[in-house]
Coordinates of C-alpha atoms in Angstrom, one line a residue:
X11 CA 0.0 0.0 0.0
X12 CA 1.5 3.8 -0.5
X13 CA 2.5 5.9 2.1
X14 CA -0.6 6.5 4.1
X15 CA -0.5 10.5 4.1
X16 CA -2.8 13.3 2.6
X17 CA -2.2 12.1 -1.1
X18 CA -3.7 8.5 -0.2
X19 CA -6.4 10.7 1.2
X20 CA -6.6 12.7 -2.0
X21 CA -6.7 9.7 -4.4
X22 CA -9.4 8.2 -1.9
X23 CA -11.5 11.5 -2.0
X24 CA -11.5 11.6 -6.1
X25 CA -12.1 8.0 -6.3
X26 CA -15.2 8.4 -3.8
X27 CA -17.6 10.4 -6.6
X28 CA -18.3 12.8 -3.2
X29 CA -21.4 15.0 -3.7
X30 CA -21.6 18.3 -2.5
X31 CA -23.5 16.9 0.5
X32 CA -20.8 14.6 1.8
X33 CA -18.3 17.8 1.7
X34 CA -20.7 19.8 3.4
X35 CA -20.8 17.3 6.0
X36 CA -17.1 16.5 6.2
X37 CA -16.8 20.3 6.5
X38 CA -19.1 20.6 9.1
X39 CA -17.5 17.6 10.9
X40 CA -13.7 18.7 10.9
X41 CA -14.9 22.1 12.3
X42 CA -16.4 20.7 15.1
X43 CA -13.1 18.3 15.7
X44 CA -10.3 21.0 15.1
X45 CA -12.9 23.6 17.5
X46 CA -13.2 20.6 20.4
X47 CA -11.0 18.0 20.0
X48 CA -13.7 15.6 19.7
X49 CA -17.0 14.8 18.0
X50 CA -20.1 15.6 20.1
X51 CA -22.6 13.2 18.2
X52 CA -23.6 9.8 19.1
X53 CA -23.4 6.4 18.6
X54 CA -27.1 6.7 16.0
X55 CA -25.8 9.6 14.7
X56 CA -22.5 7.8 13.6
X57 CA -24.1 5.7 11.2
X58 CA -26.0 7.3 9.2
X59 CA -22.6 10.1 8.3
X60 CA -22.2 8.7 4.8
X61 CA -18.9 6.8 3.4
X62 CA -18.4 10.2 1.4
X63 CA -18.5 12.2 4.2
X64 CA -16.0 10.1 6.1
X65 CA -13.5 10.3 3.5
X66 CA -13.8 14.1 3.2
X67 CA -13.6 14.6 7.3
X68 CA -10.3 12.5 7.2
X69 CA -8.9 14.3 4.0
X70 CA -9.2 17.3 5.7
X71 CA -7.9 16.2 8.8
X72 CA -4.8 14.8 6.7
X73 CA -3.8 18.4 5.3
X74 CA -3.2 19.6 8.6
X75 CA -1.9 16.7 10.8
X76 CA 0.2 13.5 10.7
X77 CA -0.9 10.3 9.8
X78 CA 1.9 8.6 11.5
X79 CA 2.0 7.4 15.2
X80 CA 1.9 10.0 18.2
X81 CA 4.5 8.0 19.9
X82 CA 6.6 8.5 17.3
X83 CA 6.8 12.3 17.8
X84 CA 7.2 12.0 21.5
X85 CA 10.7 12.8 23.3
X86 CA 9.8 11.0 26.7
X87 CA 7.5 8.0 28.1
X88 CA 5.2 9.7 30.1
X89 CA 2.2 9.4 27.7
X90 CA 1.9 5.9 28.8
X91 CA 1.5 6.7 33.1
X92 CA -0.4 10.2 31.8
X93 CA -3.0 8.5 29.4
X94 CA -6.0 6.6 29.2
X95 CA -7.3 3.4 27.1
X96 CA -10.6 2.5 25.2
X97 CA -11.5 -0.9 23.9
X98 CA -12.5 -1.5 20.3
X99 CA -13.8 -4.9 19.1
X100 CA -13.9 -5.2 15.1
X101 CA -16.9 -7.4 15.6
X102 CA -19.4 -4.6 17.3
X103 CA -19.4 -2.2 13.9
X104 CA -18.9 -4.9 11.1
X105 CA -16.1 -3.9 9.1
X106 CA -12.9 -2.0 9.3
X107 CA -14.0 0.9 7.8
X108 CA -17.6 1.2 9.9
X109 CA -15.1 2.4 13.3
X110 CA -13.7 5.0 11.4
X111 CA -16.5 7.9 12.8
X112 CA -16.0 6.2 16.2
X113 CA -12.5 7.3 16.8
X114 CA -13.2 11.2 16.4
X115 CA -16.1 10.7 19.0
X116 CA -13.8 9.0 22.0
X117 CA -12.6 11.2 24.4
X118 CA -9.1 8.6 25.0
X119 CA -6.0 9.2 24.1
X120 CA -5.3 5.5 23.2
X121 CA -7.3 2.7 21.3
X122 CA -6.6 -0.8 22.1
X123 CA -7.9 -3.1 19.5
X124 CA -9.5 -6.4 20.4
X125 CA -7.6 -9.2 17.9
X126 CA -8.7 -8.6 14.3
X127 CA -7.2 -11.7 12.9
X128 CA -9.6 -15.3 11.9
X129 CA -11.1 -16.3 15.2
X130 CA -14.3 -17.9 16.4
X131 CA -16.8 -15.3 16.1
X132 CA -18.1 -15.6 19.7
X133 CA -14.7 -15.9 21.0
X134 CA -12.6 -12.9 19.9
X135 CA -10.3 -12.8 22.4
X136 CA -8.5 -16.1 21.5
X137 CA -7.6 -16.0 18.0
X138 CA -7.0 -18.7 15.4
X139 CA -4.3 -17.1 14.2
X140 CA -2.0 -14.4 15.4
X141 CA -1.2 -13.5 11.1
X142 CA -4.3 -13.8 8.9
X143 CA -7.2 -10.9 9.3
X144 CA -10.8 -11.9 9.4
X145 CA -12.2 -11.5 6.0
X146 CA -15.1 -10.7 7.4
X147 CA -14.3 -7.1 8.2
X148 CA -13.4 -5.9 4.9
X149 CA -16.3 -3.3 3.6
X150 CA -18.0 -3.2 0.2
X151 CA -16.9 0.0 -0.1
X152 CA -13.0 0.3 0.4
X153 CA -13.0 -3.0 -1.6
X154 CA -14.6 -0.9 -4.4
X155 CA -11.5 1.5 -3.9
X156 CA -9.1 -1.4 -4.6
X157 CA -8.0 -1.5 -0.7
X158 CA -6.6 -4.9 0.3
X159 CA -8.2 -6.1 3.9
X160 CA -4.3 -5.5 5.7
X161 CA -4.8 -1.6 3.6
X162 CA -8.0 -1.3 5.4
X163 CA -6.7 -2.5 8.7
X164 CA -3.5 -0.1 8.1
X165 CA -6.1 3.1 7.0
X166 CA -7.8 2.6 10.5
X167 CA -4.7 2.8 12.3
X168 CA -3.4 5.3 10.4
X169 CA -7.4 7.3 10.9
X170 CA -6.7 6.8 14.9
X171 CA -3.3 8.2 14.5
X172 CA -4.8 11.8 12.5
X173 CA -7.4 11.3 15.6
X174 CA -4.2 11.8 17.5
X175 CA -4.7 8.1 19.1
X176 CA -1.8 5.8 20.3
X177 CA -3.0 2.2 18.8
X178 CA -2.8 -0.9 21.2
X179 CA -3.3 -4.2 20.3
X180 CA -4.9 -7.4 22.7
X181 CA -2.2 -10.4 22.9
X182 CA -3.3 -13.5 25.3
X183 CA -1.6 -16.7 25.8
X184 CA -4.6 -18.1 25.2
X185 CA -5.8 -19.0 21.7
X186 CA -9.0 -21.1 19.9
X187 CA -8.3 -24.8 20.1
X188 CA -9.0 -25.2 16.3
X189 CA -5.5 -23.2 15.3
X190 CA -2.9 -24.1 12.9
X191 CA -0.4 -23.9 15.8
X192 CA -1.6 -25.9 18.1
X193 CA -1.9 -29.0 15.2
X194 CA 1.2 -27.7 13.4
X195 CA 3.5 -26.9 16.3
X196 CA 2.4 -29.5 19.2
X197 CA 5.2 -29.3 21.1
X198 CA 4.1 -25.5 22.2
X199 CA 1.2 -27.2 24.3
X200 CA 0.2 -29.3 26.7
X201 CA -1.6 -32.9 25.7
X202 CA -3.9 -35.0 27.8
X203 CA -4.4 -38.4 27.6
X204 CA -8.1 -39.2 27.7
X205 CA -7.9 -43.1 28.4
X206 CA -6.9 -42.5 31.8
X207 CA -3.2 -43.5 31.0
X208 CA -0.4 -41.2 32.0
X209 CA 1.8 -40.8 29.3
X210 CA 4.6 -38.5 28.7
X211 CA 3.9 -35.0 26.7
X212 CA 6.4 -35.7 24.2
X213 CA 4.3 -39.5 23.2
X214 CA 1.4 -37.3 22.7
X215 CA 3.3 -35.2 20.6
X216 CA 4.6 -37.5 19.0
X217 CA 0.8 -38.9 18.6
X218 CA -0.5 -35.9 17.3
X219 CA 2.3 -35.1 14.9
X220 CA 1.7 -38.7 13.0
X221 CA -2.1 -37.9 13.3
X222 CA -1.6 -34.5 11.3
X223 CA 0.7 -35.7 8.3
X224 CA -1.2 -38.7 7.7
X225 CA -4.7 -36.7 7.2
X226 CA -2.8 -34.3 5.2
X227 CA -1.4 -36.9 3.1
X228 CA -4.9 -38.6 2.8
X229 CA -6.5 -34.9 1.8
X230 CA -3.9 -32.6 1.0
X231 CA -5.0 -29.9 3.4
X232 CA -5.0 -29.6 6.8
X233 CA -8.8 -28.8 8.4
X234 CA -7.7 -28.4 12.2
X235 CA -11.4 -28.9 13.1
X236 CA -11.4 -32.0 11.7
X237 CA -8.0 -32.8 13.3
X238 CA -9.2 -32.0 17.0
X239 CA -12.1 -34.7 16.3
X240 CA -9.7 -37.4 15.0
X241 CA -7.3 -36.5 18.1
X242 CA -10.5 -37.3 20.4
X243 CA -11.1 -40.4 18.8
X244 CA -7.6 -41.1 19.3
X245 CA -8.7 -40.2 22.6
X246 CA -6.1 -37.0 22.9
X247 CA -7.0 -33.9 23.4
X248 CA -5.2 -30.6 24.3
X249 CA -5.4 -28.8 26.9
X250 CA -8.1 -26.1 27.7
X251 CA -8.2 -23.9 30.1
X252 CA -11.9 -23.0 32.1
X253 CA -12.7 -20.8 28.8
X254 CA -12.4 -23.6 26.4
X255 CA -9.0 -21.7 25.3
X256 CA -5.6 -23.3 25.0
X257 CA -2.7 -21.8 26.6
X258 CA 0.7 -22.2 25.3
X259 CA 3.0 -23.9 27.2
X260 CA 5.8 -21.8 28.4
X261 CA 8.3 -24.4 29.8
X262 CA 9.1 -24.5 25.7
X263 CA 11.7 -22.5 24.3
X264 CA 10.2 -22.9 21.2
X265 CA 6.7 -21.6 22.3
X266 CA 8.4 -18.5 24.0
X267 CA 10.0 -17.2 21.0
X268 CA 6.6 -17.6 19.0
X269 CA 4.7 -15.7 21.1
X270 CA 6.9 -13.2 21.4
X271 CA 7.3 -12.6 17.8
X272 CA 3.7 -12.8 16.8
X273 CA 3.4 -8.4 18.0
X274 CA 6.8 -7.3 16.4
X275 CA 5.4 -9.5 13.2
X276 CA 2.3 -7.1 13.5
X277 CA 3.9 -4.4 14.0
X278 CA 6.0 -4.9 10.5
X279 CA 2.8 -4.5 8.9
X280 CA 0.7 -2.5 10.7
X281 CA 1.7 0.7 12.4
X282 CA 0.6 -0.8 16.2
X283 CA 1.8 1.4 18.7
X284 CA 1.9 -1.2 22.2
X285 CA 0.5 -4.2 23.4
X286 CA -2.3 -4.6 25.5
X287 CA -1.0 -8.5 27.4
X288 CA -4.1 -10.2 29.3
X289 CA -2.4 -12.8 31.4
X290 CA -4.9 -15.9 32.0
X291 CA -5.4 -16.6 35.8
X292 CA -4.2 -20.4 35.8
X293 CA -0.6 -18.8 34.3
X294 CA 2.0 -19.0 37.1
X295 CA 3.7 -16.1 38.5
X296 CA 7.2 -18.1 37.3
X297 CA 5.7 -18.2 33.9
X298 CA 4.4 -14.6 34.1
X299 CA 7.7 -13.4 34.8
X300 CA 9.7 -15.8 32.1
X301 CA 6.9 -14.2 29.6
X302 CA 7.3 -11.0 30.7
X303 CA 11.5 -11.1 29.6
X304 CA 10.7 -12.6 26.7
X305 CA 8.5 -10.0 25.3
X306 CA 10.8 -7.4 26.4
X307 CA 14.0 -8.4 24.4
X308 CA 11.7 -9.4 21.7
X309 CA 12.1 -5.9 20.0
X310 CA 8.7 -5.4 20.0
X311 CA 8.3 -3.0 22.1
X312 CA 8.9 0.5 20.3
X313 CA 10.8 3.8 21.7
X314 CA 9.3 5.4 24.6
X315 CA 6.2 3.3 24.8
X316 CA 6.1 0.1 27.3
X317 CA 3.1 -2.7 27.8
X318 CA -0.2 -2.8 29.4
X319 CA -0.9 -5.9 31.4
X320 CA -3.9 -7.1 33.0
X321 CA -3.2 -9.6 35.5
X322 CA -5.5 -11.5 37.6
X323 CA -5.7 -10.1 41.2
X324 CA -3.7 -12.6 42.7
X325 CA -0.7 -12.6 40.4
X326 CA 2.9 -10.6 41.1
X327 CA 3.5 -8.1 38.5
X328 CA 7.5 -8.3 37.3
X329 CA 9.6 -7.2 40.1
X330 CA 11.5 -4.1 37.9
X331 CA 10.2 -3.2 34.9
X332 CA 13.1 -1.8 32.5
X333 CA 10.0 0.3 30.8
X334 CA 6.9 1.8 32.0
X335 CA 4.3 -0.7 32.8
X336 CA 0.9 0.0 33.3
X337 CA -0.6 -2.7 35.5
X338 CA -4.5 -3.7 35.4
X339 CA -6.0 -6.0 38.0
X340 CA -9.3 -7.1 36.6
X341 CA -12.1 -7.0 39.5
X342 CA -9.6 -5.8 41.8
X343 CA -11.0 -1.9 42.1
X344 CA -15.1 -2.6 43.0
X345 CA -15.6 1.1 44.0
X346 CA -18.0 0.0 47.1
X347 CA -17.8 4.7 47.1
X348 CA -17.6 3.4 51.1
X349 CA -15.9 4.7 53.6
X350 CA -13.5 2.2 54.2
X351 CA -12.9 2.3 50.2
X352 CA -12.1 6.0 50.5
X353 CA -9.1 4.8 53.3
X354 CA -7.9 2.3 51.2
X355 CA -7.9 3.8 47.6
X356 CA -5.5 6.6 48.8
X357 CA -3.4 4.4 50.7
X358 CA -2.7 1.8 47.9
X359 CA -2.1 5.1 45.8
X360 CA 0.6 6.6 48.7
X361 CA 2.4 3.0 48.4
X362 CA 2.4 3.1 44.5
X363 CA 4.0 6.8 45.3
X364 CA 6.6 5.9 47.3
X365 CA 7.5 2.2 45.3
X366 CA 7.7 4.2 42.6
X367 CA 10.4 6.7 43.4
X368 CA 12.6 4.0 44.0
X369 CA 12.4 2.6 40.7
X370 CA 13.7 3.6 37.2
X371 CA 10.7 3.2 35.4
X372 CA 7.3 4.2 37.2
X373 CA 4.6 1.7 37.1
X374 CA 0.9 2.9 36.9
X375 CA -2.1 0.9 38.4
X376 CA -5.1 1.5 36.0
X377 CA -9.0 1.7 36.6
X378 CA -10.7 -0.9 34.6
X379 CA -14.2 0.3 33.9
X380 CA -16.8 -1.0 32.3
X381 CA -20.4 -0.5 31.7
X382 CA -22.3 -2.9 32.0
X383 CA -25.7 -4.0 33.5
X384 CA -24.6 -4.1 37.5
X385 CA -24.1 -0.3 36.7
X386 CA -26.7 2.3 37.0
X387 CA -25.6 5.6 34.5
X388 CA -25.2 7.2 38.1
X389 CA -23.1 4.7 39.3
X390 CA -20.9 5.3 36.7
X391 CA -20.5 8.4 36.6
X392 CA -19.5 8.5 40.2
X393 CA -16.6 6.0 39.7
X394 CA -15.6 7.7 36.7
X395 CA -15.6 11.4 38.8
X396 CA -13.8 9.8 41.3
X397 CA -11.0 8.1 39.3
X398 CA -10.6 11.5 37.1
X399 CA -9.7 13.6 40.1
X400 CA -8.4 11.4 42.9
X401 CA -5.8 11.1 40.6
X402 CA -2.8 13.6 41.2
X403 CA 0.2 13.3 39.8
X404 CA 2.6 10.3 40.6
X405 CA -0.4 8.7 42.2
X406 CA -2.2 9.2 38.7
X407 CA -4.0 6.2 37.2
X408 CA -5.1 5.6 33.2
X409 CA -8.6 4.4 33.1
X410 CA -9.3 1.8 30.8
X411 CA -12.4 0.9 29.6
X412 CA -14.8 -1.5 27.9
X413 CA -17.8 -0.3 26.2
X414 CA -19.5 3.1 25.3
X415 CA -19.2 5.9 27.7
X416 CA -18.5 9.1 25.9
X417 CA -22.3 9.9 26.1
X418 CA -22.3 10.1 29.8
X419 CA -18.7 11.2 30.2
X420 CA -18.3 14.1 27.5
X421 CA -19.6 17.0 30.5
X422 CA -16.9 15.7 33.1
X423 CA -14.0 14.9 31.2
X424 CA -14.9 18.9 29.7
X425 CA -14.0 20.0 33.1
X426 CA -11.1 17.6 33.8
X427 CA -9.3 19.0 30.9
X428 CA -9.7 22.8 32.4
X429 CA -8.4 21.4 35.6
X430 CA -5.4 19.1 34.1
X431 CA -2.8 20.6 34.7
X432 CA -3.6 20.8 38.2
X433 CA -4.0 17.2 39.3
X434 CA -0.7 16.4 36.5
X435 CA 1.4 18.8 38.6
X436 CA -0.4 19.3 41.9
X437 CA -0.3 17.7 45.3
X438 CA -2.8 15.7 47.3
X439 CA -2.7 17.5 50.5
X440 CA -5.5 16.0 52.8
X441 CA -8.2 13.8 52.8
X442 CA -11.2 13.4 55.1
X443 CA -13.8 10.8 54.8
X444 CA -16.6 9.5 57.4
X445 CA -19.5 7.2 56.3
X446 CA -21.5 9.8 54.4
X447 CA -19.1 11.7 52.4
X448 CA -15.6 12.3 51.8
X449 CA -13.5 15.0 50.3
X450 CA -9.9 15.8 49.3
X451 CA -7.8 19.0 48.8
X452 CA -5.0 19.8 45.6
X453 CA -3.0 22.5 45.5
X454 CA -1.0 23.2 42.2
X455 CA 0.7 26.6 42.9
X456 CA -2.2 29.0 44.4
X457 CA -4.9 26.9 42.9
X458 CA -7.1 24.7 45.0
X459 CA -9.2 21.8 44.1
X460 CA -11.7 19.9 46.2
X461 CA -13.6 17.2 45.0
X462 CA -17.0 15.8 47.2
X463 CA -18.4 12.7 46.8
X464 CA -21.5 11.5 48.8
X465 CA -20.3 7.8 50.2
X466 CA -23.0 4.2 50.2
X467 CA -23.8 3.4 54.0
X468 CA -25.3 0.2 55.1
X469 CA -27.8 2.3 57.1
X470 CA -28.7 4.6 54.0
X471 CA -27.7 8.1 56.3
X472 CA -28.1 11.2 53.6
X473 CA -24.6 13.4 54.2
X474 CA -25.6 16.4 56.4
X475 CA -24.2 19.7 56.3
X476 CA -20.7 19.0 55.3
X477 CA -18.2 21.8 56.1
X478 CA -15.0 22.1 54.2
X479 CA -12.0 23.6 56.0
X480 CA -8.9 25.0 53.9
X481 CA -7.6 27.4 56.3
X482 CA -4.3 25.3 57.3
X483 CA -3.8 25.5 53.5
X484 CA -4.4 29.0 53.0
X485 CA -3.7 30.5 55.8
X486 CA -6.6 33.5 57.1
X487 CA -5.7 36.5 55.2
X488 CA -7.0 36.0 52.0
X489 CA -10.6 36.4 50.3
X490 CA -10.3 33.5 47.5
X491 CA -13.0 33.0 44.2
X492 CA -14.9 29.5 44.2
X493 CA -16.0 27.9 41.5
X494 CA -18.6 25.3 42.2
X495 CA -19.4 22.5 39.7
X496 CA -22.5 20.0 40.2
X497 CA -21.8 18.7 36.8
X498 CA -25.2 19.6 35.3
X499 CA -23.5 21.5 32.9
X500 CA -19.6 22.3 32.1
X501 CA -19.7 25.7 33.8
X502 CA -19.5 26.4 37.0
X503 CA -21.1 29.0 39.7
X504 CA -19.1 31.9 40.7
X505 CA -18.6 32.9 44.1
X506 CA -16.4 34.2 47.1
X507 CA -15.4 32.9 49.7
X508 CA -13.7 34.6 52.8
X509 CA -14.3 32.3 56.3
X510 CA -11.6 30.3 54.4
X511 CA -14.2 27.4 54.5
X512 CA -17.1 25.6 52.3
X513 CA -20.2 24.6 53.5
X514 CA -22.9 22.2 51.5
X515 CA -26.1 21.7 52.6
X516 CA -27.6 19.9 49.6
X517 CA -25.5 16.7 48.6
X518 CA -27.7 14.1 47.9
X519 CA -26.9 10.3 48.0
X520 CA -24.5 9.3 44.6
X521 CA -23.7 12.8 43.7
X522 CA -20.8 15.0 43.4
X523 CA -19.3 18.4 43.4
X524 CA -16.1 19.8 42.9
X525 CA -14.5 23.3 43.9
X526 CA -11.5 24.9 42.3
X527 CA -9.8 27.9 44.1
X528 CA -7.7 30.5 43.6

């Protein structure tokens, strides 16, 4: 494919036959994403922008920035510890080039793409194969441009990259039991016996190898469906983990360096940015760790970037990193939004502080969240107010999410923009919490912020009058403005404030305020 830059663009536009409706739209489009930063429109609205009109948004967003990867431009590795993730799975919009308006619209400076390559359609996560896309996601319409499936895959990098998005990629050890690999290359895995004999791994290897060329030399192709059935007949099977997936076998040399080449070999064709490693929960921490190296002096991992990994909760993370990590314990952070949550969130968050200034490279605990059905819109929100601003500085933590939540989102993280620099460069000076509400105190300079949150009691108490008192901070001289957001809109109410204090009488259960200073 050519150099993926405004010609490309250019060529795609003419061979598009746009009508004047599709520019006006693009038009109308790129405004709104050069004024904001963002697309404002939603997830209905998405579909029905026309093929035309994406190609002439994207054309126009070619002319005045870079098609090639963020990370590239970067001098340092902080956009790893300082940004956040979103999750995108092929399968939810159909083809390659149906995500393309969904990029503009997400409010994350980093995409992580669920695997793209042949897999069992209800099983995405474990591929069955780590090199061959899914036909599947081509579209009617960049076919009709001449665009191969890998230059459809490489345009919607490239389109997350003009959207000024790092792109991540989903690696597991764990892959679809009907794989090439794992009839191809036995030795990576681990074999049972199904007659209740114990036999060594390298008989069944041996078993399954003589399986596999003698049905190829019967057929002349190898159908790895048809391969797991004979091996069951044969009474062997491999080894699945609770998912039904098959994890490779680590102890292997062999099935080390495969798995660590299968992101650089991405990478050589597509330009993928990091790697996004989900660690299965029956993997030992021994195994972890060996995996861990291996990837690292793979040469995978480019300049200035590092990995994500999502570990179960009970599994070490490596010891020192020699790049930055960002660590994700999936079901670990519940956000009770108790009291005794409130105590032990900024704790864990003074220990990753201090743990951190002893190493090299810092490593960052991120917030999975998710939206799902055990969460109320309110609910959400909440977590997602308290993550955005009880994280200051060192003690900061990249969300990472699954599903849609720009909707709900767009107003707050409006506001946490204003206020970024503060929690990036500020200090987390006190924190008070008792089983009705808690609140906490940044100071950047001579700008205060103080987030409120109204705290879940088993008894159901409503907060009471809650009284704020900065005057240790600010000493009693000084008549300071307030700014007071309830997060019904993205502006705030003015006031001033002299008894160097706050009082709220009106914080009802689940909501939220937040004060900035100055």
């Amino acid at each position: 494919m050519a150099t993926i830059g405004k010609s490309l663009w250019q060529r795609l536009s003419a061979g598009s036959s746009l009508t004047p409706e599709d520019k006006a739209v693009g038009k109308n489009l790129f405004r709104e994403f050069t004024q904001h930063g963002y697309l404002q429109i939603t997830p209905a609205q998405r579909i029905t922008i026309s093929a035309g009109a994406v190609i002439d948004f994207y054309r126009r967003l070619s002319l005045i920035r870079s098609t090639s990867s963020p990370v590239g431009r970067r001098k340092d590795d902080r956009w790893l510890r300082n940004g956040d993730f979103q999750f995108l799975n092929v399968q939810d919009y159909g083809s390659f080039f149906r995500m393309f308006m969904e990029l503009p619209r997400l409010r994350t400076d980093s995409v992580i793409f669920n695997p793209v390559t042949e897999c069992d359609r209800s099983r995405t996560l474990y591929p069955r194969s780590h090199s061959h896309l899914d036909k599947s996601y081509s579209d009617p319409f960049l076919d009709s441009l001449g665009l191969t499936l890998d230059d459809q895959f490489n345009l919607l990098l490239c389109a997350a990259h003009l959207c000024g998005k790092k792109t991540g990629y989903t690696l597991s050890p764990l892959i679809d039991s009907v794989s090439a690999v794992v009839y191809r290359k036995p030795e990576f895995f681990n074999w049972d016996s199904l007659d209740g004999r114990d036999e060594p791994k390298e008989v069944l290897v041996r078993a399954i190898t003589t399986l596999v060329q003698d049905q190829f030399e019967k057929s002349g192709t190898y159908d790895y469906a048809l391969l797991e059935t004979l091996a069951f007949q044969n009474h062997i099977a491999v080894r699945k983990e609770a998912s039904g997936a098959v994890c490779f076998d680590f102890e292997e040399e062999g099935a080390l360096a495969y798995f660590s080449g299968i992101f650089p070999g991405l990478q050589s064709r597509f330009p993928l940015d990091f790697a996004y490693l989900m660690i299965p929960p029956d993997l030992s921490d021994k195994h972890i760790h060996t995996l861990y190296k291996a990837l690292r002096t793979s040469g995978g991992c480019k300049r200035y970037t590092g990995w994500v990994l999502d570990l179960p909760v009970d599994k070490t993370p490596p010891v020192e990193p020699v790049e930055p990590v960002v660590l994700v314990h999936q079901g670990k952070d519940r956000f009770d939004m108790d009291e005794e949550f409130i105590h032990t969130w900024f704790h864990r968050l003074g220990n990753l502080q201090e743990k951190n200034k002893k190493r090299s490279y810092p490593v960052s605990l991120g917030i999975p969240l998710s939206r799902d059905k055990e969460h109320s819109s309110m609910d959400l929100l909440s977590q997602l107010f308290f993550s955005r601003f009880s994280s200051v500085s060192l003690f900061r933590r990249p969300l990472v999410q699954k599903g849609d939540l720009t909707e709900i989102q767009n107003r707050m993280e409006d506001i946490y923009q204003r206020y970024k620099v503060v929690l990036e460069k500020g200090q987390l000076l006190r924190v008070v919490a008792d089983e009705t509400f808690a609140w906490w105190i940044i100071r950047e300079k001579g700008r205060l912020l103080i987030p409120l949150l109204a705290l879940k009691n088993p008894d159901g108490k409503r907060p009471g009058v809650v009284k704020i008192d900065y005057s240790l901070i600010t000493g009693r001289s000084r008549i300071l403005s307030v700014v007071d957001y309830d997060f019904s809109s993205a502006q705030g109410s003015l006031f001033l404030s002299a008894d160097h204090s706050l009082t709220v009488v009106d914080l009802k259960p689940g909501s939220f305020r937040l004060f900035s200073l100055q």
